[in-house]
Short mmCIF file of C-alpha atoms in Angstrom, two decimals:
data_model
loop_
_atom_site.label_atom_id
_atom_site.label_comp_id
_atom_site.label_asym_id
_atom_site.label_seq_id
_atom_site.Cartn_x
_atom_site.Cartn_y
_atom_site.Cartn_z
CA UNK A 12 0.28 -9.41 18.86
CA UNK A 13 2.48 -6.35 19.14
CA UNK A 14 2.34 -2.60 18.73
CA UNK A 15 5.13 -1.00 16.71
CA UNK A 16 6.07 2.65 17.19
CA UNK A 17 8.48 4.45 14.87
CA UNK A 18 9.61 7.99 15.66
CA UNK A 19 11.62 10.24 13.32
CA UNK A 20 13.27 7.26 11.64
CA UNK A 21 16.05 8.43 9.32
CA UNK A 22 18.62 6.74 7.13
CA UNK A 23 21.35 8.54 5.21
CA UNK A 24 24.09 7.28 2.94
CA UNK A 25 26.52 10.18 2.76
CA UNK A 26 24.55 13.20 1.57
CA UNK A 27 21.70 11.03 0.28
CA UNK A 28 18.72 10.81 2.66
CA UNK A 29 16.91 7.55 1.89
CA UNK A 30 14.37 7.74 4.75
CA UNK A 31 13.55 11.15 6.20
CA UNK A 32 12.18 11.48 9.78
CA UNK A 33 9.37 8.97 9.37
CA UNK A 34 6.91 8.56 12.26
CA UNK A 35 4.44 5.68 12.21
CA UNK A 36 2.34 3.70 14.71
CA UNK A 37 1.16 0.17 13.86
CA UNK A 38 -1.48 -1.13 16.27
CA UNK A 39 -1.75 -4.65 17.71
CA UNK A 40 -2.97 -7.17 15.15
CA UNK A 41 -3.00 -4.62 12.34
CA UNK A 42 -1.83 -5.23 8.77
CA UNK A 43 -0.08 -2.13 7.51
CA UNK A 44 1.28 -1.85 3.99
CA UNK A 45 4.09 0.53 3.04
CA UNK A 46 3.62 1.45 -0.60
CA UNK A 47 5.44 3.70 -3.02
CA UNK A 48 7.39 3.75 -6.29
CA UNK A 49 10.67 1.89 -6.73
CA UNK A 50 13.55 3.49 -4.82
CA UNK A 51 11.36 5.43 -2.36
CA UNK A 52 12.85 3.76 0.76
CA UNK A 53 10.25 1.05 1.48
CA UNK A 54 12.64 -1.87 1.87
CA UNK A 55 15.14 0.25 3.81
CA UNK A 56 12.40 0.99 6.36
CA UNK A 57 11.60 -2.71 6.67
CA UNK A 58 15.26 -3.65 7.13
CA UNK A 59 15.73 -1.03 9.85
CA UNK A 60 12.73 -2.50 11.70
CA UNK A 61 14.23 -5.99 11.32
CA UNK A 62 17.64 -4.81 12.54
CA UNK A 63 19.53 -5.54 9.32
CA UNK A 64 20.34 -1.84 8.82
CA UNK A 65 21.26 0.65 11.56
CA UNK A 66 19.28 3.93 11.34
CA UNK A 67 21.08 7.27 11.15
CA UNK A 68 18.49 8.72 13.52
CA UNK A 69 15.21 7.99 15.23
CA UNK A 70 13.69 5.37 17.48
CA UNK A 71 11.85 2.05 17.10
CA UNK A 72 9.78 0.47 19.90
CA UNK A 73 8.05 -2.91 19.81
CA UNK A 74 5.55 -3.53 22.63
CA UNK A 75 7.18 -0.82 24.77
CA UNK A 76 10.60 -2.43 24.29
CA UNK A 77 13.06 -0.06 22.65
CA UNK A 78 14.82 -1.78 19.75
CA UNK A 79 16.96 1.22 18.87
CA UNK A 80 17.13 4.89 19.91
CA UNK A 81 19.96 6.70 18.17
CA UNK A 82 19.54 10.12 19.83
CA UNK A 83 19.55 8.67 23.36
CA UNK A 84 22.36 6.22 22.69
CA UNK A 85 20.31 3.08 23.37
CA UNK A 86 22.14 0.16 21.82
CA UNK A 87 20.48 -1.62 18.94
CA UNK A 88 18.84 -4.96 19.71
CA UNK A 89 20.26 -7.58 17.32
CA UNK A 90 17.91 -9.08 14.69
CA UNK A 91 17.79 -12.53 16.31
CA UNK A 92 16.67 -11.00 19.62
CA UNK A 93 13.81 -8.87 18.23
CA UNK A 94 11.24 -11.69 17.88
CA UNK A 95 10.42 -10.52 14.36
CA UNK A 96 9.72 -12.84 11.42
CA UNK A 97 10.50 -11.86 7.84
CA UNK A 98 9.54 -13.17 4.42
CA UNK A 99 11.76 -12.03 1.56
CA UNK A 100 10.89 -11.35 -2.06
CA UNK A 101 13.08 -14.27 -3.20
CA UNK A 102 11.51 -16.77 -0.70
CA UNK A 103 14.97 -18.24 0.23
CA UNK A 104 13.68 -21.82 0.32
CA UNK A 105 16.71 -24.10 0.74
CA UNK A 106 16.87 -26.44 -2.28
CA UNK A 107 18.57 -29.34 -0.44
CA UNK A 108 15.83 -29.55 2.23
CA UNK A 109 12.27 -30.79 1.99
CA UNK A 110 9.29 -28.74 3.16
CA UNK A 111 9.39 -30.12 6.72
CA UNK A 112 13.10 -29.37 7.18
CA UNK A 113 12.82 -25.90 5.63
CA UNK A 114 10.00 -24.92 7.96
CA UNK A 115 11.51 -26.55 11.05
CA UNK A 116 15.03 -25.20 10.62
CA UNK A 117 14.63 -22.16 12.94
CA UNK A 118 13.62 -24.55 15.75
CA UNK A 119 16.34 -27.06 14.87
CA UNK A 120 19.16 -24.54 15.33
CA UNK A 121 17.67 -23.69 18.72
CA UNK A 122 17.95 -27.39 19.64
CA UNK A 123 14.20 -27.70 20.20
CA UNK A 124 12.93 -31.08 21.42
CA UNK A 125 12.14 -33.29 18.42
CA UNK A 126 8.52 -33.90 19.42
CA UNK A 127 7.91 -30.19 19.99
CA UNK A 128 9.56 -29.36 16.66
CA UNK A 129 7.38 -31.86 14.80
CA UNK A 130 4.21 -30.56 16.43
CA UNK A 131 5.07 -26.93 15.63
CA UNK A 132 5.95 -27.70 12.01
CA UNK A 133 2.65 -29.52 11.56
CA UNK A 134 0.83 -26.59 13.19
CA UNK A 135 2.20 -23.93 10.83
CA UNK A 136 1.84 -26.17 7.77
CA UNK A 137 -1.87 -26.35 8.56
CA UNK A 138 -1.98 -22.56 8.91
CA UNK A 139 -0.52 -22.09 5.40
CA UNK A 140 -2.43 -25.04 3.87
CA UNK A 141 0.63 -27.21 3.12
CA UNK A 142 -0.29 -30.26 5.17
CA UNK A 143 0.60 -33.48 3.30
CA UNK A 144 3.51 -31.87 1.43
CA UNK A 145 6.11 -32.30 4.19
CA UNK A 146 8.45 -34.52 2.14
CA UNK A 147 8.44 -32.52 -1.08
CA UNK A 148 11.67 -30.84 -2.19
CA UNK A 149 11.79 -27.19 -3.26
CA UNK A 150 11.96 -28.01 -6.99
CA UNK A 151 8.74 -30.00 -6.66
CA UNK A 152 6.80 -26.97 -5.42
CA UNK A 153 4.96 -24.28 -7.35
CA UNK A 154 5.79 -20.61 -6.77
CA UNK A 155 2.79 -20.23 -4.50
CA UNK A 156 3.77 -23.30 -2.48
CA UNK A 157 7.34 -22.01 -2.08
CA UNK A 158 5.91 -18.73 -0.82
CA UNK A 159 3.83 -20.62 1.73
CA UNK A 160 6.96 -22.49 2.91
CA UNK A 161 8.74 -19.17 3.49
CA UNK A 162 5.69 -17.84 5.32
CA UNK A 163 5.45 -20.95 7.53
CA UNK A 164 9.15 -20.71 8.39
CA UNK A 165 8.68 -17.08 9.46
CA UNK A 166 5.65 -18.00 11.60
CA UNK A 167 7.08 -21.03 13.40
CA UNK A 168 8.83 -18.98 16.10
CA UNK A 169 5.55 -17.19 16.88
CA UNK A 170 6.96 -13.72 16.17
CA UNK A 171 5.41 -10.60 17.64
CA UNK A 172 5.74 -8.91 14.27
CA UNK A 173 5.85 -10.30 10.72
CA UNK A 174 7.60 -8.34 7.95
CA UNK A 175 6.79 -9.06 4.29
CA UNK A 176 9.16 -7.64 1.65
CA UNK A 177 7.22 -7.69 -1.64
CA UNK A 178 6.37 -11.37 -1.08
CA UNK A 179 3.94 -11.66 -3.99
CA UNK A 180 5.89 -9.88 -6.74
CA UNK A 181 7.26 -13.10 -8.29
CA UNK A 182 3.84 -14.76 -8.58
CA UNK A 183 1.45 -14.64 -11.52
CA UNK A 184 -1.77 -12.63 -11.26
CA UNK A 185 -3.99 -15.52 -10.17
CA UNK A 186 -1.56 -16.68 -7.47
CA UNK A 187 -1.08 -13.11 -6.22
CA UNK A 188 -4.82 -12.78 -5.70
CA UNK A 189 -4.96 -16.14 -3.90
CA UNK A 190 -2.01 -15.34 -1.63
CA UNK A 191 -3.40 -11.89 -0.76
CA UNK A 192 -6.45 -13.62 0.65
CA UNK A 193 -4.39 -16.21 2.52
CA UNK A 194 -2.09 -13.64 4.15
CA UNK A 195 -5.13 -11.63 5.27
CA UNK A 196 -6.71 -14.82 6.63
CA UNK A 197 -3.54 -15.63 8.61
CA UNK A 198 -3.44 -12.11 10.03
CA UNK A 199 -7.06 -12.29 11.17
CA UNK A 200 -6.94 -15.86 12.51
CA UNK A 201 -3.56 -15.63 14.22
CA UNK A 202 -3.96 -12.03 15.43
CA UNK A 203 -0.43 -11.23 14.27
CA UNK A 204 0.83 -7.72 13.50
CA UNK A 205 2.09 -7.51 9.91
CA UNK A 206 3.99 -4.89 7.92
CA UNK A 207 3.90 -5.51 4.19
CA UNK A 208 6.00 -3.67 1.59
CA UNK A 209 4.87 -3.44 -2.02
CA UNK A 210 4.70 -1.16 -5.05
CA UNK A 211 1.39 -2.76 -6.04
CA UNK A 212 -1.48 -0.44 -5.11
CA UNK A 213 -4.12 -3.18 -5.54
CA UNK A 214 -2.24 -5.39 -3.07
CA UNK A 215 -2.00 -2.47 -0.65
CA UNK A 216 -5.69 -1.56 -0.91
CA UNK A 217 -7.15 -5.08 -0.66
CA UNK A 218 -4.98 -6.50 2.15
CA UNK A 219 -4.41 -3.64 4.52
CA UNK A 220 -6.01 -2.11 7.58
CA UNK A 221 -3.88 0.99 6.96
CA UNK A 222 -1.55 2.08 4.17
CA UNK A 223 1.54 4.30 4.39
CA UNK A 224 2.31 6.08 1.11
CA UNK A 225 6.01 6.93 0.75
CA UNK A 226 7.69 9.28 -1.73
CA UNK A 227 11.46 9.91 -1.74
CA UNK A 228 11.78 8.62 1.82
CA UNK A 229 9.01 10.88 3.16
CA UNK A 230 5.67 9.67 4.53
CA UNK A 231 3.04 11.46 2.45
CA UNK A 232 -0.11 9.98 4.03
CA UNK A 233 -0.98 7.20 6.48
CA UNK A 234 -4.63 6.17 6.52
CA UNK A 235 -7.14 3.43 5.79
CA UNK A 236 -7.46 2.34 2.14
CA UNK A 237 -10.90 4.00 1.96
CA UNK A 238 -9.62 7.32 3.31
CA UNK A 239 -6.61 7.29 0.97
CA UNK A 240 -8.82 6.64 -2.03
CA UNK A 241 -11.57 9.11 -1.18
CA UNK A 242 -9.55 11.85 0.54
CA UNK A 243 -5.97 11.89 -0.79
CA UNK A 244 -3.82 14.58 0.78
CA UNK A 245 -2.07 15.69 -2.42
CA UNK A 246 -1.70 15.00 -6.14
CA UNK A 247 0.95 12.32 -5.64
CA UNK A 248 -1.28 10.21 -3.39
CA UNK A 249 -4.34 10.80 -5.58
CA UNK A 250 -2.53 9.57 -8.69
CA UNK A 251 -0.62 6.74 -7.00
CA UNK A 252 -3.65 5.25 -5.24
CA UNK A 253 -6.29 4.43 -7.82
CA UNK A 254 -5.17 6.90 -10.51
CA UNK A 255 -7.15 10.16 -10.33
CA UNK A 256 -7.67 12.90 -12.87
CA UNK A 257 -6.11 16.16 -11.67
CA UNK A 258 -7.94 19.25 -12.92
CA UNK A 259 -7.09 22.92 -12.27
CA UNK A 260 -9.52 24.50 -9.83
CA UNK A 261 -10.15 27.73 -7.92
CA UNK A 262 -12.14 28.74 -4.87
CA UNK A 263 -13.04 31.95 -3.09
CA UNK A 264 -10.93 32.96 -0.11
CA UNK A 265 -12.47 32.82 3.36
CA UNK A 266 -15.16 30.27 2.57
CA UNK A 267 -16.92 28.68 5.52
CA UNK A 268 -18.31 25.14 5.38
CA UNK A 269 -22.02 24.85 4.60
CA UNK A 270 -24.46 22.74 6.63
CA UNK A 271 -23.10 19.60 4.91
CA UNK A 272 -19.46 20.58 5.52
CA UNK A 273 -18.99 21.36 1.82
CA UNK A 274 -17.50 24.29 -0.10
CA UNK A 275 -17.79 25.59 -3.66
CA UNK A 276 -15.01 25.34 -6.24
CA UNK A 277 -14.74 26.10 -9.95
CA UNK A 278 -13.10 23.45 -12.14
CA UNK A 279 -11.27 24.30 -15.39
CA UNK A 280 -12.75 27.83 -15.03
CA UNK A 281 -15.99 26.43 -16.47
CA UNK A 282 -17.71 24.10 -14.00
CA UNK A 283 -18.92 24.97 -10.49
CA UNK A 284 -19.46 22.22 -7.93
CA UNK A 285 -19.47 21.33 -4.23
CA UNK A 286 -16.62 19.38 -2.62
CA UNK A 287 -15.78 18.45 1.00
CA UNK A 288 -14.64 21.51 2.94
CA UNK A 289 -10.90 21.98 3.39
CA UNK A 290 -9.57 24.70 5.69
CA UNK A 291 -7.03 26.34 3.41
CA UNK A 292 -6.14 29.89 2.43
CA UNK A 293 -5.19 28.85 -1.10
CA UNK A 294 -7.52 30.08 -3.83
CA UNK A 295 -5.81 28.13 -6.63
CA UNK A 296 -5.37 24.39 -6.49
CA UNK A 297 -6.64 21.18 -8.02
CA UNK A 298 -9.69 18.96 -8.13
CA UNK A 299 -8.94 15.23 -7.89
CA UNK A 300 -11.62 13.31 -9.79
CA UNK A 301 -11.86 9.53 -10.19
CA UNK A 302 -12.68 8.28 -13.69
CA UNK A 303 -15.98 6.75 -12.53
CA UNK A 304 -17.08 10.12 -11.12
CA UNK A 305 -17.05 11.86 -14.51
CA UNK A 306 -20.45 11.63 -16.21
CA UNK A 307 -22.27 12.64 -19.35
CA UNK A 308 -24.10 15.89 -18.53
CA UNK A 309 -25.64 17.87 -21.36
CA UNK A 310 -25.72 21.59 -20.66
CA UNK A 311 -22.95 21.51 -18.07
CA UNK A 312 -20.79 23.93 -20.01
CA UNK A 313 -17.73 21.70 -19.66
CA UNK A 314 -17.00 20.46 -23.16
CA UNK A 315 -14.70 17.56 -24.04
CA UNK A 316 -13.46 15.85 -27.20
CA UNK A 317 -13.17 12.04 -27.22
CA UNK A 318 -9.58 11.25 -28.19
CA UNK A 319 -9.54 7.51 -27.42
CA UNK A 320 -11.99 4.84 -26.29
CA UNK A 321 -10.96 1.45 -24.91
CA UNK A 322 -13.52 -1.35 -24.70
CA UNK A 323 -13.07 -3.30 -21.42
CA UNK A 324 -15.98 -5.73 -21.50
CA UNK A 325 -18.31 -4.38 -18.82
CA UNK A 326 -17.35 -0.75 -19.45
CA UNK A 327 -15.61 1.61 -21.85
CA UNK A 328 -12.70 3.81 -20.82
CA UNK A 329 -12.65 7.18 -22.57
CA UNK A 330 -9.74 9.60 -22.81
CA UNK A 331 -11.01 13.15 -23.15
CA UNK A 332 -9.47 16.48 -24.04
CA UNK A 333 -11.34 18.90 -21.77
CA UNK A 334 -11.81 22.64 -22.32
CA UNK A 335 -9.77 24.63 -19.82
CA UNK A 336 -7.18 21.87 -19.31
CA UNK A 337 -3.80 21.50 -20.94
CA UNK A 338 -4.18 19.95 -24.38
CA UNK A 339 -1.74 17.12 -23.64
CA UNK A 340 -3.48 16.21 -20.34
CA UNK A 341 -6.16 13.70 -21.31
CA UNK A 342 -8.86 12.97 -18.73
CA UNK A 343 -10.09 9.40 -18.08
CA UNK A 344 -13.81 8.63 -17.91
CA UNK A 345 -15.42 5.21 -17.31
CA UNK A 346 -18.88 4.59 -18.75
CA UNK A 347 -21.25 1.65 -19.25
CA UNK A 348 -21.01 -0.10 -22.62
CA UNK A 349 -24.35 1.34 -23.80
CA UNK A 350 -22.72 4.81 -23.81
CA UNK A 351 -20.89 4.74 -27.14
CA UNK A 352 -19.03 7.76 -28.49
CA UNK A 353 -16.55 7.47 -31.38
CA UNK A 354 -13.20 9.25 -31.41
CA UNK A 355 -13.62 12.92 -32.30
CA UNK A 356 -17.06 13.22 -30.68
CA UNK A 357 -17.77 16.39 -28.69
CA UNK A 358 -19.62 15.81 -25.42
CA UNK A 359 -20.43 17.78 -22.29
CA UNK A 360 -19.40 16.25 -19.00
CA UNK A 361 -20.20 16.75 -15.34
CA UNK A 362 -18.37 15.78 -12.18
CA UNK A 363 -20.28 13.75 -9.63
CA UNK A 364 -17.65 13.87 -6.90
CA UNK A 365 -14.22 15.42 -6.33
CA UNK A 366 -11.84 16.58 -3.60
CA UNK A 367 -9.86 19.82 -3.37
CA UNK A 368 -6.07 19.57 -3.26
CA UNK A 369 -3.72 22.43 -2.38
CA UNK A 370 -0.71 20.60 -3.82
#
């Protein structure tokens, strides 16, 4: 296990800042996922941790060992001396080697004793559930099996830290779900610290102890999946993690929290409700509302027109045009299948739960 500390990590290419003063702590044995849209700097962060890219500024420490500190002129530790394992998006399974030789290659080039090498290969093959497939060639493996080979090869040197660069993106939906569970199982059973990079919010939410949301090289929020989902810090996080409706809202200045640490806001200038207190001087902002927290509420005063309804088996997803909101901004609502409203229906809705956002 290892603790990773990143302070003010920066990477520039000319005038283009790809990663901007990112600070992040990853605790021992923790699985942290870095998530964000394409081009936000996720993979660049991972490659700076691995030592493949030299930062423009900042510092990286692994278990109190400084890997690089640009401002203080501490020389960068080379990738092979960092004791970090990495699994790439493309797997990089050598086609001319069988499973055993692929997995054992890192030990072979270190001239490890043959008996030790064989024992270690067998150990990690058991960890990734590939025992019995030692003699198979790469072309005889499924995508999921190739991914397990790459994972075993990264684990065989017993790294302090394991880096995963979108390792599941080439797999189909069923295999992605299976591998998410297996990676989490390895993390828990082996006690290894893992940093995973993905643009898949479901992968980030289901696998991770904590999630770092990145936008344009800037860390927007770093928290547990539950905290990110229930208390996003801004509109970007609210809409990227779980897809929230963003409604215009106002509140009175100088409000104090009530006995339940709540405050009063007015949504769409028509609907008054309580939300968790936020210490902010702003009187105009937004209410972030999940689709499942919008409900049918006769007499609420917040009218909506059903513009689309999508049957999803166990529920129906409605797209609503809500009074007080921009006409082109349709609001999502999820309801049980026994709540049936055709397109064009006028309903009144309520909001069960929301959070206030300044930005």
